[in-house]
Coordinates of N, CA, C and O in Angstrom, one line a residue:
X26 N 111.9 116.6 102.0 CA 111.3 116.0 103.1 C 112.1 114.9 103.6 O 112.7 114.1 102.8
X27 N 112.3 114.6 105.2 CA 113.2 113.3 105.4 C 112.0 112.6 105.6 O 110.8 112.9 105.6
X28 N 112.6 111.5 105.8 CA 111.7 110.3 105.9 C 111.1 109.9 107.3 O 110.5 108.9 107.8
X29 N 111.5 111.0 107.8 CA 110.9 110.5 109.2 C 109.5 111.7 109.3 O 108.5 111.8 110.0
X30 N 109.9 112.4 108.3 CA 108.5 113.3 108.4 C 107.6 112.9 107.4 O 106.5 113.6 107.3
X31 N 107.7 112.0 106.6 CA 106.8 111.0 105.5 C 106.6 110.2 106.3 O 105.5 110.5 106.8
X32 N 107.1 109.3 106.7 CA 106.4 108.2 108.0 C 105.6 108.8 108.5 O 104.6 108.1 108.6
X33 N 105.4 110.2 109.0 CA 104.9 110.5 110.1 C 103.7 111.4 109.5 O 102.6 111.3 109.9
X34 N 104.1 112.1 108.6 CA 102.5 112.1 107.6 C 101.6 111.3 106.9 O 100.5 111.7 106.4
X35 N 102.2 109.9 106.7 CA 101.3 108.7 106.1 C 100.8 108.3 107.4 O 99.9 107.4 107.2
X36 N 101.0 108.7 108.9 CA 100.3 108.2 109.7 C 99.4 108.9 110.3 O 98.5 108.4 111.0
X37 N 99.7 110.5 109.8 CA 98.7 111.3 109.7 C 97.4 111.3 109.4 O 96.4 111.4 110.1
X38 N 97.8 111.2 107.8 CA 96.6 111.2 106.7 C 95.6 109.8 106.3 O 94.5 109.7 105.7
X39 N 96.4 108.7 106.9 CA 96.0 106.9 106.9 C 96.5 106.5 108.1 O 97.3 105.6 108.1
X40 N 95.9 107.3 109.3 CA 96.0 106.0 110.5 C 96.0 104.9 110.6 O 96.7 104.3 111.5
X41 N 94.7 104.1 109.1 CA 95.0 103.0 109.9 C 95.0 102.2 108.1 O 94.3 101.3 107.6
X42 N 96.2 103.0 107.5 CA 97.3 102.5 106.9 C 96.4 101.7 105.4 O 96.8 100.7 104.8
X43 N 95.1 102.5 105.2 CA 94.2 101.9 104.1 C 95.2 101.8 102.5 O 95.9 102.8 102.2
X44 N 95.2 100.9 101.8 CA 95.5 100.8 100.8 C 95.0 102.0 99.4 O 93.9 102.6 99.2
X45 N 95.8 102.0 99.0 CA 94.9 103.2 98.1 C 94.8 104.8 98.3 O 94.6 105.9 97.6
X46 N 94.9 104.5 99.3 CA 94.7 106.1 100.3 C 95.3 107.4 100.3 O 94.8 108.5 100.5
X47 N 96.5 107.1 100.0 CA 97.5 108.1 99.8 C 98.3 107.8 98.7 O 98.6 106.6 98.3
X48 N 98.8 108.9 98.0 CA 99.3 108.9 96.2 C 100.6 109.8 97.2 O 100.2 110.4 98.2
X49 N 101.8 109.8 96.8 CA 102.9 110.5 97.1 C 103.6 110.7 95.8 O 104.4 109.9 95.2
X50 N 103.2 112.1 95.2 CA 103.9 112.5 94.1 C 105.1 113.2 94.3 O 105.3 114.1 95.1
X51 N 106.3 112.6 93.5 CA 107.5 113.2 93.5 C 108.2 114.0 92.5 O 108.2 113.7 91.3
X52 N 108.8 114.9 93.2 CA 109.3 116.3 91.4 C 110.9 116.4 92.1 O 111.5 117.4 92.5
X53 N 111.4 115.1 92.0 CA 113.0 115.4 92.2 C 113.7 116.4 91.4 O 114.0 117.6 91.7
X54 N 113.9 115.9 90.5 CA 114.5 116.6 88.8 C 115.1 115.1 88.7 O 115.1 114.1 89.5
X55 N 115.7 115.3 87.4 CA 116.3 114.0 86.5 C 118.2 114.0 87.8 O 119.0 113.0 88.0
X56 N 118.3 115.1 88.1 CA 119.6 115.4 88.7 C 119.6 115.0 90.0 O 120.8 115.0 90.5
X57 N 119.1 114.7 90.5 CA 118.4 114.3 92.2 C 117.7 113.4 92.8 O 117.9 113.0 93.9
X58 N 116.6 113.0 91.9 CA 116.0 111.5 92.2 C 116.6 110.1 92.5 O 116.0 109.2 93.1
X59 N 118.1 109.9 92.2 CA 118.8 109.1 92.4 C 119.1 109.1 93.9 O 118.8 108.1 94.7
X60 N 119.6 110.1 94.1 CA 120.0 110.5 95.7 C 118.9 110.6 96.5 O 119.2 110.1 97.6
X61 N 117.4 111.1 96.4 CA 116.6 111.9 97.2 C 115.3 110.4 97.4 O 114.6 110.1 98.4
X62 N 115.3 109.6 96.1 CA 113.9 109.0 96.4 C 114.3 107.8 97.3 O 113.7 107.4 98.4
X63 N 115.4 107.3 96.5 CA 115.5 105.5 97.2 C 115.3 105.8 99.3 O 114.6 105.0 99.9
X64 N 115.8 106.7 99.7 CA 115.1 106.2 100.9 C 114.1 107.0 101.8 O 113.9 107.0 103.0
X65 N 113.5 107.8 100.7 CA 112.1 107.4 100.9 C 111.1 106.4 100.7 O 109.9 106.3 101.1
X66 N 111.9 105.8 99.9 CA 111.1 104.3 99.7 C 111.3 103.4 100.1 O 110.4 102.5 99.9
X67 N 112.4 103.0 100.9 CA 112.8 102.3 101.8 C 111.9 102.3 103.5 O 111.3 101.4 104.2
X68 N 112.3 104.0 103.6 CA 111.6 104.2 105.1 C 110.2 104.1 105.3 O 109.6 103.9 106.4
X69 N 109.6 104.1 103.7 CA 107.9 103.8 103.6 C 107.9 102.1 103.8 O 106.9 101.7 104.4
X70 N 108.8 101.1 103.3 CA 108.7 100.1 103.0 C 109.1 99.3 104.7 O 108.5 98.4 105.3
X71 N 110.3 99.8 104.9 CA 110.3 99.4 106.4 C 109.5 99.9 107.6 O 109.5 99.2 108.7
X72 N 108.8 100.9 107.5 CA 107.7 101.2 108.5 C 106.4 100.3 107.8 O 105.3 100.7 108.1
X73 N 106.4 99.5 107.2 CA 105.2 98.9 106.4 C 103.8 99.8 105.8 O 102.6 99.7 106.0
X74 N 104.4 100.6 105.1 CA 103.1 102.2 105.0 C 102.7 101.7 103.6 O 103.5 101.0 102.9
X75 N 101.5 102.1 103.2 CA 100.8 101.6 101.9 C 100.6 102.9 101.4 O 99.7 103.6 101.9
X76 N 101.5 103.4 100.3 CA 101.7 104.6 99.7 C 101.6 104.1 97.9 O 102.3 103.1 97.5
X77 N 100.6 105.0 97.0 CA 100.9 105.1 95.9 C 102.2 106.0 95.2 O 102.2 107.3 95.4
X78 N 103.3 105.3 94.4 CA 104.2 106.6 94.1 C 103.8 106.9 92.7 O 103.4 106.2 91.8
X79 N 104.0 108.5 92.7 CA 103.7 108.6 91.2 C 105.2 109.9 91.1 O 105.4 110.7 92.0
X80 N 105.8 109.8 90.2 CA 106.5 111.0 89.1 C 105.7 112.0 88.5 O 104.8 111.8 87.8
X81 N 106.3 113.0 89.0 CA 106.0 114.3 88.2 C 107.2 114.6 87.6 O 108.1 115.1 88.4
X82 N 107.6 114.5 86.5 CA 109.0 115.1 86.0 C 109.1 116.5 85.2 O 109.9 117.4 84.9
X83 N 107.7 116.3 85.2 CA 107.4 118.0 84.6 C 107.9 119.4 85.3 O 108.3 120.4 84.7
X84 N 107.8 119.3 87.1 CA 108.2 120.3 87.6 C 109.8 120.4 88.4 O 110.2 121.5 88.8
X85 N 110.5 119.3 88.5 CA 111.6 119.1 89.1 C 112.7 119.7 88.3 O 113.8 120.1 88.6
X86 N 112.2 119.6 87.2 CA 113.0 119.7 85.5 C 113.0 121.2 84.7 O 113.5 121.6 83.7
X87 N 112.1 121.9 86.0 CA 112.2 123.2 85.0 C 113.3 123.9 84.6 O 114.2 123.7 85.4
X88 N 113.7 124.8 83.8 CA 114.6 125.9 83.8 C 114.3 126.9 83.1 O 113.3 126.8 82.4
X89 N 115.1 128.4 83.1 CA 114.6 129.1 82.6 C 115.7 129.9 81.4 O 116.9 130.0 81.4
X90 N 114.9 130.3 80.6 CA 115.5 130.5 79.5 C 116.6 132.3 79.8 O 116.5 133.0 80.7
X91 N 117.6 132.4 78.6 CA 118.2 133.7 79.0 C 116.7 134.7 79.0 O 116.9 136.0 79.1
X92 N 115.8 134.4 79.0 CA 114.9 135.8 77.9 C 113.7 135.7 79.2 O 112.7 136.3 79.3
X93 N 114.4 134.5 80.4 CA 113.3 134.5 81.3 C 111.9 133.6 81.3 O 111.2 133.7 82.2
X94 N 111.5 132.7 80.1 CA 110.5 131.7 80.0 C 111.0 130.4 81.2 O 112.0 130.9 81.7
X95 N 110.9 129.9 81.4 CA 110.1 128.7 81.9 C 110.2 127.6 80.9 O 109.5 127.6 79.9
X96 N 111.2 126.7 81.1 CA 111.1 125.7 80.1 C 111.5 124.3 80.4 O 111.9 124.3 81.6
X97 N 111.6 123.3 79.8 CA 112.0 122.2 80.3 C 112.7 121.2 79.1 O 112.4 121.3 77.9
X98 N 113.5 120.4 79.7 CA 114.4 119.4 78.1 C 113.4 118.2 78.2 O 112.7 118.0 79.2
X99 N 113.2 117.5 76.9 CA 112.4 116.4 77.1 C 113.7 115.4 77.6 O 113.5 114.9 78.7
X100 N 114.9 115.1 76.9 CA 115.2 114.2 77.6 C 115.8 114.3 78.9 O 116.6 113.5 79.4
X101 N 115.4 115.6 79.7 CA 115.7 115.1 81.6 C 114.7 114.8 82.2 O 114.8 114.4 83.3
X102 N 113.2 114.9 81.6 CA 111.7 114.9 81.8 C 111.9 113.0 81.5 O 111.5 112.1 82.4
X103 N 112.3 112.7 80.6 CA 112.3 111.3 80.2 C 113.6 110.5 81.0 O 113.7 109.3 80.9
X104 N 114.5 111.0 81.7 CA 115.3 110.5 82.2 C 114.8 110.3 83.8 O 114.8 109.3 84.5
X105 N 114.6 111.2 84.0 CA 113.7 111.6 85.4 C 112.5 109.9 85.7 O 112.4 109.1 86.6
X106 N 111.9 110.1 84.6 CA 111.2 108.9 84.2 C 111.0 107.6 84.3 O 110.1 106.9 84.7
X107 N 112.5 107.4 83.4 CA 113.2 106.2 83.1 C 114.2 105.8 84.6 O 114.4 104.6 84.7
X108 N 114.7 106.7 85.6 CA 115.0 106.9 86.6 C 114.0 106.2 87.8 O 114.5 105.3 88.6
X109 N 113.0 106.6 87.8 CA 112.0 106.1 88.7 C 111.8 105.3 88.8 O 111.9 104.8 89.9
X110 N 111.4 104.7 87.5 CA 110.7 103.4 87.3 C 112.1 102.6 87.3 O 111.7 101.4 87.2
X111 N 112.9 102.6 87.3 CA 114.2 101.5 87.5 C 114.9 101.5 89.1 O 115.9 100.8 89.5
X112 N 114.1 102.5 90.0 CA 114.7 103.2 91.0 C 113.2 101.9 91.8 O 113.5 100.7 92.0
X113 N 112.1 102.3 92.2 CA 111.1 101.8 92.4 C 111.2 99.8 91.8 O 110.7 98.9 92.5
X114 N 111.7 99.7 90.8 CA 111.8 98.3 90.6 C 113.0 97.6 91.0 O 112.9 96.4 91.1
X115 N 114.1 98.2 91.3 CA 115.1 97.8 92.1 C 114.8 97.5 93.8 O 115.7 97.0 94.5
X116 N 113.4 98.0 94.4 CA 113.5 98.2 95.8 C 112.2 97.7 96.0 O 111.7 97.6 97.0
X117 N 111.8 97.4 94.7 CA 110.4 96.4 95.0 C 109.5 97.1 95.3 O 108.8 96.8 96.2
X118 N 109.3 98.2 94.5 CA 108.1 99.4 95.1 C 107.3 99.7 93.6 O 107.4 99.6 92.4
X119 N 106.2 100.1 94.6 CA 105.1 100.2 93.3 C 104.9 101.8 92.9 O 104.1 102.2 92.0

């Protein structure tokens, strides 16, 4: 999603920009969130939009096994994590 179509769905879904209102869950992966979140969080922060962020690291993170399962590492689920929350505290986001 670019950020001009997150602006433009928080003004969608909260016209008139209620606190609380909207939760924006993110499933970068541990490999991607670096690059993909910070300006989304930026373009939410400079359009003044009142967005909850939450991590999902569970689904960004999947892979699949030779045998074809569905699986995931805990530490890219925990890096993914640890990513966020240092990503969001560097840009002053909640």
């Amino acid at each position: 999603m670019s950020s001009e179509e997150l602006i433009e769905l928080t003004e969608i879904l909260n016209p008139t920009n209620e606190p609380g209102r909207l939760t924006l869950i993110h499933r970068f992966g541990a490999t991607q969130i670096a690059e993909y979140l910070p300006p989304l969080i930026e373009a939410v922060k400079a359009a003044g939009k009142s967005l909850l962020w939450c991590c999902d690291p569970m689904h960004g993170n999947t892979m699949v096994t030779s045998l074809g399962y569905k699986t995931r590492s805990f530490d890219d689920i925990l890096d993914e994590l640890e990513q966020a929350f240092a990503i969001h505290d560097e840009l002053g986001s909640i």
